[in-house]
PDB file of C-alpha atoms in Angstrom:
ATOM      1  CA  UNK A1035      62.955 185.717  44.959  1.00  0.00           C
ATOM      2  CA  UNK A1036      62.608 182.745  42.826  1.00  0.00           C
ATOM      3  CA  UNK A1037      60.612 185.208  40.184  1.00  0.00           C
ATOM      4  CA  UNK A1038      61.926 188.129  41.453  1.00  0.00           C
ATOM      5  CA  UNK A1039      62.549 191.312  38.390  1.00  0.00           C
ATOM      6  CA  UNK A1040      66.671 191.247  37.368  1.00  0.00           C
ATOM      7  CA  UNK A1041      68.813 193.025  39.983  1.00  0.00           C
ATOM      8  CA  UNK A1042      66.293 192.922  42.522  1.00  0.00           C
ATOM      9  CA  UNK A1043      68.313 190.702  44.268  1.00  0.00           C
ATOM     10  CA  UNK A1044      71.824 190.107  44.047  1.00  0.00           C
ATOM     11  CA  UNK A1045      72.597 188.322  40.810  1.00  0.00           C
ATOM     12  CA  UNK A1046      74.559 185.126  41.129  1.00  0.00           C
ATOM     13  CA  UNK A1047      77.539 185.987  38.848  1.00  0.00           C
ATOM     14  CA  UNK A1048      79.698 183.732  37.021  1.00  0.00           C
ATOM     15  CA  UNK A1049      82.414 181.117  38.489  1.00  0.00           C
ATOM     16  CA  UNK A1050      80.886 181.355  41.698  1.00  0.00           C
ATOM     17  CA  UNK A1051      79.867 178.910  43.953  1.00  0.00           C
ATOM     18  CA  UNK A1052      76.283 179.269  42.542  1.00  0.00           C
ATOM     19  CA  UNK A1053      77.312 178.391  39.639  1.00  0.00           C
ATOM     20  CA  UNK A1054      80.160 175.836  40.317  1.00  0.00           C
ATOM     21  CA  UNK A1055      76.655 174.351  41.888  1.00  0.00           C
ATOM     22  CA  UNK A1056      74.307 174.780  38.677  1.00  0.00           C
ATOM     23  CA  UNK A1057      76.959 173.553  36.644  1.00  0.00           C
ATOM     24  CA  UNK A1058      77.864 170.588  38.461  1.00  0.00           C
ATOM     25  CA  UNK A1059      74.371 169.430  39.130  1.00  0.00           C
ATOM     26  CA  UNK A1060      73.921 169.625  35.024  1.00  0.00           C
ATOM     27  CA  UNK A1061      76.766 167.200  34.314  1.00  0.00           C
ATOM     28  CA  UNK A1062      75.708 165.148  36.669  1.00  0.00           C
ATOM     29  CA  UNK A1063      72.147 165.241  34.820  1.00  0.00           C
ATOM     30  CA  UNK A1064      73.564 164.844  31.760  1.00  0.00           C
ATOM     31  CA  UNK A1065      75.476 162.150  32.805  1.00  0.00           C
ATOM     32  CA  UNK A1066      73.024 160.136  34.650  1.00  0.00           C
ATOM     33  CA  UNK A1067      70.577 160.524  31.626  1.00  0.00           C
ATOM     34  CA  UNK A1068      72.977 159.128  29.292  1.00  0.00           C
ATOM     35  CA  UNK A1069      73.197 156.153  31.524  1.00  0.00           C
ATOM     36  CA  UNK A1070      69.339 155.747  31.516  1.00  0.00           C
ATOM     37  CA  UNK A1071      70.137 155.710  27.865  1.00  0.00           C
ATOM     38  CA  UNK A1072      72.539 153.196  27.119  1.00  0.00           C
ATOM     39  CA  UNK A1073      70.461 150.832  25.853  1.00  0.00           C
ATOM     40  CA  UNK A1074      68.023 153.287  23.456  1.00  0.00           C
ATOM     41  CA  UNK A1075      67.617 152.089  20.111  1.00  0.00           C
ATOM     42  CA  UNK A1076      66.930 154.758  17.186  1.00  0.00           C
ATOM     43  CA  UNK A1077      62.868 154.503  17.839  1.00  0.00           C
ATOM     44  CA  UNK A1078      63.406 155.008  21.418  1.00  0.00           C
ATOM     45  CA  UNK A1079      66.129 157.853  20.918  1.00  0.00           C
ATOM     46  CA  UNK A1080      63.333 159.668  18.231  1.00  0.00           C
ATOM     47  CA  UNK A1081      60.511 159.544  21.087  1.00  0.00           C
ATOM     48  CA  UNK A1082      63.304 160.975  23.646  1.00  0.00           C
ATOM     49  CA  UNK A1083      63.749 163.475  21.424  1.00  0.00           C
ATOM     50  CA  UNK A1084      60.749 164.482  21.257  1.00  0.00           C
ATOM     51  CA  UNK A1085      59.198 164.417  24.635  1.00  0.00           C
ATOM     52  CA  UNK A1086      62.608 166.988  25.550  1.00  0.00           C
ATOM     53  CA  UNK A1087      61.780 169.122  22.826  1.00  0.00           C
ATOM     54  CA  UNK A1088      57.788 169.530  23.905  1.00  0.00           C
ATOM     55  CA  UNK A1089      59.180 170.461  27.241  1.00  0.00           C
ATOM     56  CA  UNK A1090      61.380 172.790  25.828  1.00  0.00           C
ATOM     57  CA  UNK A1091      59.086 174.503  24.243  1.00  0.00           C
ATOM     58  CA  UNK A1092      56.883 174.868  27.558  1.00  0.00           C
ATOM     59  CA  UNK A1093      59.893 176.429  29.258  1.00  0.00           C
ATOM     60  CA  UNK A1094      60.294 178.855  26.576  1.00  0.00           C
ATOM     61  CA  UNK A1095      57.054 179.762  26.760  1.00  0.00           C
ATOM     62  CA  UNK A1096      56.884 180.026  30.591  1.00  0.00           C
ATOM     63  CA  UNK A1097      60.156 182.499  30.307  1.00  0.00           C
ATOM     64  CA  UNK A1098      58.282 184.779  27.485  1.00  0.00           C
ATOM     65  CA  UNK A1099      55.192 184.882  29.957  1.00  0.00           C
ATOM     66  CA  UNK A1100      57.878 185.703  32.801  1.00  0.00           C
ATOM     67  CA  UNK A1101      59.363 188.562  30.488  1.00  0.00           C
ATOM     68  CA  UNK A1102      55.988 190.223  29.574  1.00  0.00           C
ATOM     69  CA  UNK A1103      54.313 189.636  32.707  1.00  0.00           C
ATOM     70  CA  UNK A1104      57.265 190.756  35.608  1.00  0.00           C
ATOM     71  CA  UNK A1105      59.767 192.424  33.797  1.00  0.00           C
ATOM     72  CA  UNK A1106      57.127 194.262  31.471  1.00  0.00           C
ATOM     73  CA  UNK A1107      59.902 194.081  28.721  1.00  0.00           C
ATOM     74  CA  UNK A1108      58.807 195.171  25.581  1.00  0.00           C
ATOM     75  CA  UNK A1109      62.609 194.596  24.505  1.00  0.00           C
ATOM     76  CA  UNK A1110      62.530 191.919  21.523  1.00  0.00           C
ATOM     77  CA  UNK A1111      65.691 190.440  22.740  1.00  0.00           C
ATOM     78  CA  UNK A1112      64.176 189.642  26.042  1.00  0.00           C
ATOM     79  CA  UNK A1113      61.505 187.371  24.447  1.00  0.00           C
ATOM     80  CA  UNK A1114      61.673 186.206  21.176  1.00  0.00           C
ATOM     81  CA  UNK A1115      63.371 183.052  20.817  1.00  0.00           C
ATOM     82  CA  UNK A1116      65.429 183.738  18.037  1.00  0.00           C
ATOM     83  CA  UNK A1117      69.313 183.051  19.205  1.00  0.00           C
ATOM     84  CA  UNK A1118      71.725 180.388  18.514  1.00  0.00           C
ATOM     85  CA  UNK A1119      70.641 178.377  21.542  1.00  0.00           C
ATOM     86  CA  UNK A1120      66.933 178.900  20.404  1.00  0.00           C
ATOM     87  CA  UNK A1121      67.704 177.110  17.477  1.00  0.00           C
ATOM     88  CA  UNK A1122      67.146 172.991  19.381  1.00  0.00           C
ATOM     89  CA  UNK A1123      63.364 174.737  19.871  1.00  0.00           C
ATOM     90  CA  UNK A1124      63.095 173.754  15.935  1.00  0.00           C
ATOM     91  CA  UNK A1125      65.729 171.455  15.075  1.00  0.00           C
ATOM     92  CA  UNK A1126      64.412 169.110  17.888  1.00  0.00           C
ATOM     93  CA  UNK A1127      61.173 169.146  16.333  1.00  0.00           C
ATOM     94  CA  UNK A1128      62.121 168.726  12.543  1.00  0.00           C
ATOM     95  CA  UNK A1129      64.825 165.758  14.796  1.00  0.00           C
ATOM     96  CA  UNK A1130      62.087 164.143  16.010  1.00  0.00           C
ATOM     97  CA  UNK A1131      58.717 164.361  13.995  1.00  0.00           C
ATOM     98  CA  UNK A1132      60.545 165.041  10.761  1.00  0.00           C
ATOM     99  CA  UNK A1133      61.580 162.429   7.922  1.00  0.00           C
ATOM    100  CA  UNK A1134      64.188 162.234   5.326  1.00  0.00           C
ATOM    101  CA  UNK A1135      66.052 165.807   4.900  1.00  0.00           C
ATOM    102  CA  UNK A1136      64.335 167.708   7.831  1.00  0.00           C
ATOM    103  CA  UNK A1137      65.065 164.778   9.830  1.00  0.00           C
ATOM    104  CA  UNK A1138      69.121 165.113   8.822  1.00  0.00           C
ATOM    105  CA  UNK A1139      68.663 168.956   9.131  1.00  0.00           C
ATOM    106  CA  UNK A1140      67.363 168.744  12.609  1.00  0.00           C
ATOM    107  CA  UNK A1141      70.078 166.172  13.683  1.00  0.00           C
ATOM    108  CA  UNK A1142      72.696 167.550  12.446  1.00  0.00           C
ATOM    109  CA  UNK A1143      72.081 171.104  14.194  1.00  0.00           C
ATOM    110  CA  UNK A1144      70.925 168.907  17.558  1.00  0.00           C
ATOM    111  CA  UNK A1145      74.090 166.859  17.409  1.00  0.00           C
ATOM    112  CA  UNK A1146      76.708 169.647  17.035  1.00  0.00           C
ATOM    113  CA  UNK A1147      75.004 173.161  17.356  1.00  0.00           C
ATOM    114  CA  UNK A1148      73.180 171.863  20.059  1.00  0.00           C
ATOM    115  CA  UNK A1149      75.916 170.122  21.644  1.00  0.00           C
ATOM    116  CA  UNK A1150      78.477 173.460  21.602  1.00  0.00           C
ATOM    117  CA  UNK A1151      75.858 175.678  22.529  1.00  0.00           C
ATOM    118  CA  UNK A1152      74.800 174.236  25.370  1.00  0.00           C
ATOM    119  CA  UNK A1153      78.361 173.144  26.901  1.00  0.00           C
ATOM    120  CA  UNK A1154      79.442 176.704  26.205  1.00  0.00           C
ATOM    121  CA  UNK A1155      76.378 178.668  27.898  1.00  0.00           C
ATOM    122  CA  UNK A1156      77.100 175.596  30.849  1.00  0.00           C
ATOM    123  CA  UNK A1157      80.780 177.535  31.045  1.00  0.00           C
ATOM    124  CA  UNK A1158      79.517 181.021  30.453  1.00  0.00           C
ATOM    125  CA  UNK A1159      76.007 181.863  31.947  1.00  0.00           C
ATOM    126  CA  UNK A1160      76.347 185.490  31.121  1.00  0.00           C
ATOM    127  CA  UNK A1161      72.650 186.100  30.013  1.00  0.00           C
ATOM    128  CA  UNK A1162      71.491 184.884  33.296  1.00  0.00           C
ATOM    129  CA  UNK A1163      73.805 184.456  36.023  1.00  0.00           C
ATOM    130  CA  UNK A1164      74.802 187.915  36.041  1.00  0.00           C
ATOM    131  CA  UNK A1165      71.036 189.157  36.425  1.00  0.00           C
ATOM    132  CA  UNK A1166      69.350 187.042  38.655  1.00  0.00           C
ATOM    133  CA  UNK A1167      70.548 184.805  41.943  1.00  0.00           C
ATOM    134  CA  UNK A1168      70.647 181.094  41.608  1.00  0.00           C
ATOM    135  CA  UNK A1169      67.449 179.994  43.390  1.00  0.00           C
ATOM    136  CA  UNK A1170      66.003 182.034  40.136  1.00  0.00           C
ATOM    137  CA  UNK A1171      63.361 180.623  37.865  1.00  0.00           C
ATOM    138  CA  UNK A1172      65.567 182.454  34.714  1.00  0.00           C
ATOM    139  CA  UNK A1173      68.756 180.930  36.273  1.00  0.00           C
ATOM    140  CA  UNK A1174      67.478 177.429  36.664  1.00  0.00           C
ATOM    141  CA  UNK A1175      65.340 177.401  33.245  1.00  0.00           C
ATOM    142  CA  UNK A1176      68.852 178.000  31.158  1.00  0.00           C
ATOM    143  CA  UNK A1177      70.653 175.509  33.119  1.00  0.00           C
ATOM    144  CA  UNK A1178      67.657 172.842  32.487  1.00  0.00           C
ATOM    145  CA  UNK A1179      67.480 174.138  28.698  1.00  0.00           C
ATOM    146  CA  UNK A1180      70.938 173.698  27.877  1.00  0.00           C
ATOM    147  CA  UNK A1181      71.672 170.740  30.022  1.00  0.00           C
ATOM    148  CA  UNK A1182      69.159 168.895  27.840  1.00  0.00           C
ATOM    149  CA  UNK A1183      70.689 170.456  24.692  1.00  0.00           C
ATOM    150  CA  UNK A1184      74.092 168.599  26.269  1.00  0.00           C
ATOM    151  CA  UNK A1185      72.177 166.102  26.549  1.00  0.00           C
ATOM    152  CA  UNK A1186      70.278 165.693  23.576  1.00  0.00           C
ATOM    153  CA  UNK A1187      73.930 166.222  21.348  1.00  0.00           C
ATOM    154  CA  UNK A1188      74.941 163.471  22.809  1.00  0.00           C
ATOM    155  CA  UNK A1189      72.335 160.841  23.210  1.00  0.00           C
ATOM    156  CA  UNK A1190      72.574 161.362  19.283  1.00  0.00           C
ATOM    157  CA  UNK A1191      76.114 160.896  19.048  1.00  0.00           C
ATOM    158  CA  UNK A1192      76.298 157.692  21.566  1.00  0.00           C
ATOM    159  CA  UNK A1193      73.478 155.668  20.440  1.00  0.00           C
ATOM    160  CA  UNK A1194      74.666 156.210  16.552  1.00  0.00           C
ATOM    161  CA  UNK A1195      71.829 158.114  16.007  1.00  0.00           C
ATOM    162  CA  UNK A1196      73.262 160.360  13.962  1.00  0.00           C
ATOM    163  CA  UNK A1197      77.514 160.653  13.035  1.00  0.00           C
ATOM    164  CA  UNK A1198      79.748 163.803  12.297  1.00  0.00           C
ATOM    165  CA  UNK A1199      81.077 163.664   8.842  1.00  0.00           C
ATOM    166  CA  UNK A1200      82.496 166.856   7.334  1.00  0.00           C
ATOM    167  CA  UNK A1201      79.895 166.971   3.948  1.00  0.00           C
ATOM    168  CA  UNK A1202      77.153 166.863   6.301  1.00  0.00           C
ATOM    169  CA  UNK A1203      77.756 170.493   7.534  1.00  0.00           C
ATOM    170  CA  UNK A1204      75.853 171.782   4.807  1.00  0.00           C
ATOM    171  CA  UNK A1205      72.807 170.660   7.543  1.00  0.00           C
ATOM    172  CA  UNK A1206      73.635 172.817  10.303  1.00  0.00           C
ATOM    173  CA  UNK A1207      74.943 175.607   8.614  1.00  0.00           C
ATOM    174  CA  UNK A1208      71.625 175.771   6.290  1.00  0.00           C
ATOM    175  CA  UNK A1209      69.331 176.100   9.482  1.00  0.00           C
ATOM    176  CA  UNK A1210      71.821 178.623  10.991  1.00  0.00           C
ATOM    177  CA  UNK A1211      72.421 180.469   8.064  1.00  0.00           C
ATOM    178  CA  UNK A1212      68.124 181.004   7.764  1.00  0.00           C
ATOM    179  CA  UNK A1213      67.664 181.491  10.926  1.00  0.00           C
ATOM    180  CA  UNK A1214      70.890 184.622  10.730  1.00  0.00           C
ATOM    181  CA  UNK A1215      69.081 186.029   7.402  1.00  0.00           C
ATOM    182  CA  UNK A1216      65.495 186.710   9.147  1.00  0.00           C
ATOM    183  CA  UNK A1217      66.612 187.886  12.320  1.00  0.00           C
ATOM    184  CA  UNK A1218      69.373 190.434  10.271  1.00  0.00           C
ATOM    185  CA  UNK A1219      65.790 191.703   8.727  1.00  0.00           C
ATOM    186  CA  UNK A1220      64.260 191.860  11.928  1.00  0.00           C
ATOM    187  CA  UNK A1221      66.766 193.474  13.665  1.00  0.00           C
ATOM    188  CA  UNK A1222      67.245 195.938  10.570  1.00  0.00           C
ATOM    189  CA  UNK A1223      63.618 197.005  10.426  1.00  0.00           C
ATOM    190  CA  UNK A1224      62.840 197.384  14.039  1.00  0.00           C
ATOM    191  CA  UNK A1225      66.105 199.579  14.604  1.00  0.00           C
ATOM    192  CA  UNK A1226      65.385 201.887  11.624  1.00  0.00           C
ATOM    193  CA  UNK A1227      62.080 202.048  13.260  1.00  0.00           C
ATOM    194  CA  UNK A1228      63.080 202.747  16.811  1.00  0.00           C
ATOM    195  CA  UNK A1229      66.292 204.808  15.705  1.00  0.00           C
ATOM    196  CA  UNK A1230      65.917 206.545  19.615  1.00  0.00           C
ATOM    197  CA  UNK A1231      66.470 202.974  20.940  1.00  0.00           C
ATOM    198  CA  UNK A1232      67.719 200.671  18.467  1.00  0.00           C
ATOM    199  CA  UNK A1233      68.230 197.356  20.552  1.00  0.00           C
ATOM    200  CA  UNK A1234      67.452 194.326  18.146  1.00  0.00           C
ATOM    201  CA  UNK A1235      69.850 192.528  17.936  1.00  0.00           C
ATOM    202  CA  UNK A1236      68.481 188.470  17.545  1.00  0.00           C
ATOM    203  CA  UNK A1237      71.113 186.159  16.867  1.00  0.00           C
ATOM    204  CA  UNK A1238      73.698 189.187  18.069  1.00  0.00           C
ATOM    205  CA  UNK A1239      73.757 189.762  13.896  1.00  0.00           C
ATOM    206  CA  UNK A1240      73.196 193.675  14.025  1.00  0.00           C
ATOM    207  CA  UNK A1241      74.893 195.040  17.639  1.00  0.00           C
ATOM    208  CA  UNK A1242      77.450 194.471  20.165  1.00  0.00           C
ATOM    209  CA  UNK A1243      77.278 192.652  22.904  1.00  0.00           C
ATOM    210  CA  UNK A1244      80.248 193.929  25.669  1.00  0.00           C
ATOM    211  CA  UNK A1245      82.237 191.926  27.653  1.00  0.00           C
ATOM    212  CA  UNK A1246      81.284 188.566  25.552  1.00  0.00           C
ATOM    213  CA  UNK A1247      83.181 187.144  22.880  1.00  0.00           C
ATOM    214  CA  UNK A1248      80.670 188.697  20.742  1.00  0.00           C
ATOM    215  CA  UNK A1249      82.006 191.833  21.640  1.00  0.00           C
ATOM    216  CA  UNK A1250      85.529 190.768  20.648  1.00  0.00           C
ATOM    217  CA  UNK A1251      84.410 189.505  17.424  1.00  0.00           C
ATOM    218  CA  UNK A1252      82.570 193.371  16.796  1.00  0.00           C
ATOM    219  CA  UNK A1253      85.120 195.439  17.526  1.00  0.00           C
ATOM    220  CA  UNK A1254      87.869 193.570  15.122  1.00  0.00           C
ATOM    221  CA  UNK A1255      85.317 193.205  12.424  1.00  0.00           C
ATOM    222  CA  UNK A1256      83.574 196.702  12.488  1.00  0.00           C
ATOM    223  CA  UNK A1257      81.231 196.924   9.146  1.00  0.00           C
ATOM    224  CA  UNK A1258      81.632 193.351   8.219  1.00  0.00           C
ATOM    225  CA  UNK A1259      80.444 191.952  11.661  1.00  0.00           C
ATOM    226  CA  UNK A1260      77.129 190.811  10.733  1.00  0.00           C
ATOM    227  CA  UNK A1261      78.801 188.563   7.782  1.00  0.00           C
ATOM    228  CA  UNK A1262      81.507 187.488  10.221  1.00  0.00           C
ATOM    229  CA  UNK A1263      78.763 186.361  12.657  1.00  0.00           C
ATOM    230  CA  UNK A1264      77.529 184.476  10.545  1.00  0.00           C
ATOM    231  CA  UNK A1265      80.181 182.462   9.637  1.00  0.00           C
ATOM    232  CA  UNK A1266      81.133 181.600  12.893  1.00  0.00           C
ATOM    233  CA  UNK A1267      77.544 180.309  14.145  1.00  0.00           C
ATOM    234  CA  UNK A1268      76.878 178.774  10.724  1.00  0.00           C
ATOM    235  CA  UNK A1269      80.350 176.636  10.296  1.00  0.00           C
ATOM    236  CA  UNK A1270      82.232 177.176  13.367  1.00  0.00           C
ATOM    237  CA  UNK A1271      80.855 174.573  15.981  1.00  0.00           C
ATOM    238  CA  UNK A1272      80.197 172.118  13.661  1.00  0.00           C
ATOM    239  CA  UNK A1273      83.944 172.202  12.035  1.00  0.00           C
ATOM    240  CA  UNK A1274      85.272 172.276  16.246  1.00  0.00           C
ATOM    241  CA  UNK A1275      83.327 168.922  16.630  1.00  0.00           C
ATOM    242  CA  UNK A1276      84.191 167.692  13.363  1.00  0.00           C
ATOM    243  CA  UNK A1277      87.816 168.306  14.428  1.00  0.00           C
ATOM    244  CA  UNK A1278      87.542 166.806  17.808  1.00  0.00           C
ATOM    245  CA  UNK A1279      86.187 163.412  16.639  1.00  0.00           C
ATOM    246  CA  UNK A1280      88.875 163.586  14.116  1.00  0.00           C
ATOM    247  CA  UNK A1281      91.930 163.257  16.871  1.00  0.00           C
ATOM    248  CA  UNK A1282      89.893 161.211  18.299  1.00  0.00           C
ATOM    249  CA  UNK A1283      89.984 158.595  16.130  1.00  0.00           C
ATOM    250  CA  UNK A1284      93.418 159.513  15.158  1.00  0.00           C
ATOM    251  CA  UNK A1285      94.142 158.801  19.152  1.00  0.00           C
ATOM    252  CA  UNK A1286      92.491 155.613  19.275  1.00  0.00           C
ATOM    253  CA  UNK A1287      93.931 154.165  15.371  1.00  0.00           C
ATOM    254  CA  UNK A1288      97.799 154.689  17.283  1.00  0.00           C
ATOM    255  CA  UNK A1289      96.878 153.123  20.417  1.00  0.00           C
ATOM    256  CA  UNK A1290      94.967 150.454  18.304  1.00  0.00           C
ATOM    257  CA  UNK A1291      98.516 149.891  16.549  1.00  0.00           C
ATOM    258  CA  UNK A1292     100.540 149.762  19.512  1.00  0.00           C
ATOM    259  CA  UNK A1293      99.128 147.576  21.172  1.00  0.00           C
ATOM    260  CA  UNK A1294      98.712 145.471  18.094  1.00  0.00           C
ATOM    261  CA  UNK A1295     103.076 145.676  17.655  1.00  0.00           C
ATOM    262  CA  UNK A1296     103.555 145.261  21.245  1.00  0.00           C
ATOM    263  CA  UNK A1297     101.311 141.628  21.023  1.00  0.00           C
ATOM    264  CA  UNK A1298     102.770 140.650  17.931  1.00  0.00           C
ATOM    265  CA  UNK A1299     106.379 141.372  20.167  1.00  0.00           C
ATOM    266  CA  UNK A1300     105.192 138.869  22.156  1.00  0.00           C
TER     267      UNK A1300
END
């Protein structure tokens, strides 16, 4: 079972108990590593970030043996790791081994691309889940790779590592935006190629993708999707955390002043 081909057994599907499992276990994770963590400085935080990445990168490249080997896809978006969440396998290197700008482009996509993508695919398994059971080596390798990207986000964020500010998003969005130009071109080529099955569709920039928000986003776009895409993976998780931290502070500066007037009361 545990590397079993999709539907071969029954999948796990989402909001189930399988999953209330997976997704529990992962915060717990994610919250036990931050405690490990509290006491990182930046050197310490760097080396973290790199040791997660290098295992990354051997799970991605266990799950592309998986996919050739015992699924015998030949389907690029089975294998090639060029999707949103794919994105930590190079900012976490360019985070961690890079210096100056790469360094604040890799941050800045770990820290808030990294961050949303992995709570969101934490909520909404649907590229797994829904194929394979739990007990699943593709089930458990997304849980462990976006846990970690949780994980990593945050470690960032905590330790003051690296902090949101809104004319930083030119970071994120710049690795985004390359990343959306060359797999448009991919999937462009390879469809007019393969016009009796065109299925590219890296960085879901060229197709739709039913019963995702993806699909929601395609059908009230129609011929602009690819640029609307785009925008929303290039500026759109950045500018939700950006807005987040915002009331956050906004929350704390009023409680910070109450509590101020209600000592000077006394």
């Amino acid at each position: 079972m545990f590397f079993a081909k999709p539907y071969e057994y029954e999948p796990c599907g989402m909001y189930s108990s399988g999953h209330l499992v997976l997704f529990l276990v992962s915060v717990l994770a994610i919250g036990l590593g931050l405690y490990a963590s509290r006491r990182m400085d930046t050197a310490r935080v760097r080396r973290t970030v790199r040791t997660v990445t290098a295992l990354l990168w051997v799970l991605e490249a266990a799950k592309i043996v998986f996919v050739l080997a015992v699924t015998e896809s030949r389907d690029p978006n089975d294998f090639l790791p060029f999707y949103y969440c794919s994105l930590i396998l190079y900012a976490g290197a360019l985070a961690s081994l890079g210096k100056g700008f790469w360094q604040k482009l890799g941050d800045a996509f770990v820290a808030t691309g990294g961050l949303f993508g992995g709570a969101c695919f934490l909520l909404v398994p649907n590229t797994s889940l829904t194929r394979y059971p739990m007990l699943h080596f593709i089930s458990l390798h997304s849980f462990v790779l976006h846990g970690l990207m949780v994980y990593l986000g945050l470690l960032l964020l905590v330790r003051g590592v690296y902090r949101i500010r809104l004319r930083e998003i030119v970071y994120p969005a710049g690795v985004v935006s390359v990343m959306c130009v060359l797999a448009y071109v991919f999937n462009t080529v390879y469809n007019h190629a393969h016009p009796e099955s065109p299925t590219a569709n890296l960085m879901f920039m060229s197709l739709d993708f039913p019963g995702t928000p993806v699909g929601w986003l395609y059908r009230i776009t129609g011929p602009v999707f690819p640029v609307a895409m785009w925008l929303v993976q290039a500026f759109g998780p950045f500018l939700l955390l950006c807005g987040i931290q915002e009331l956050v502070r906004y929350f704390r500066t009023k409680r910070s002043e109450r509590e101020s007037r209600e000592k000077r009361g006394l």
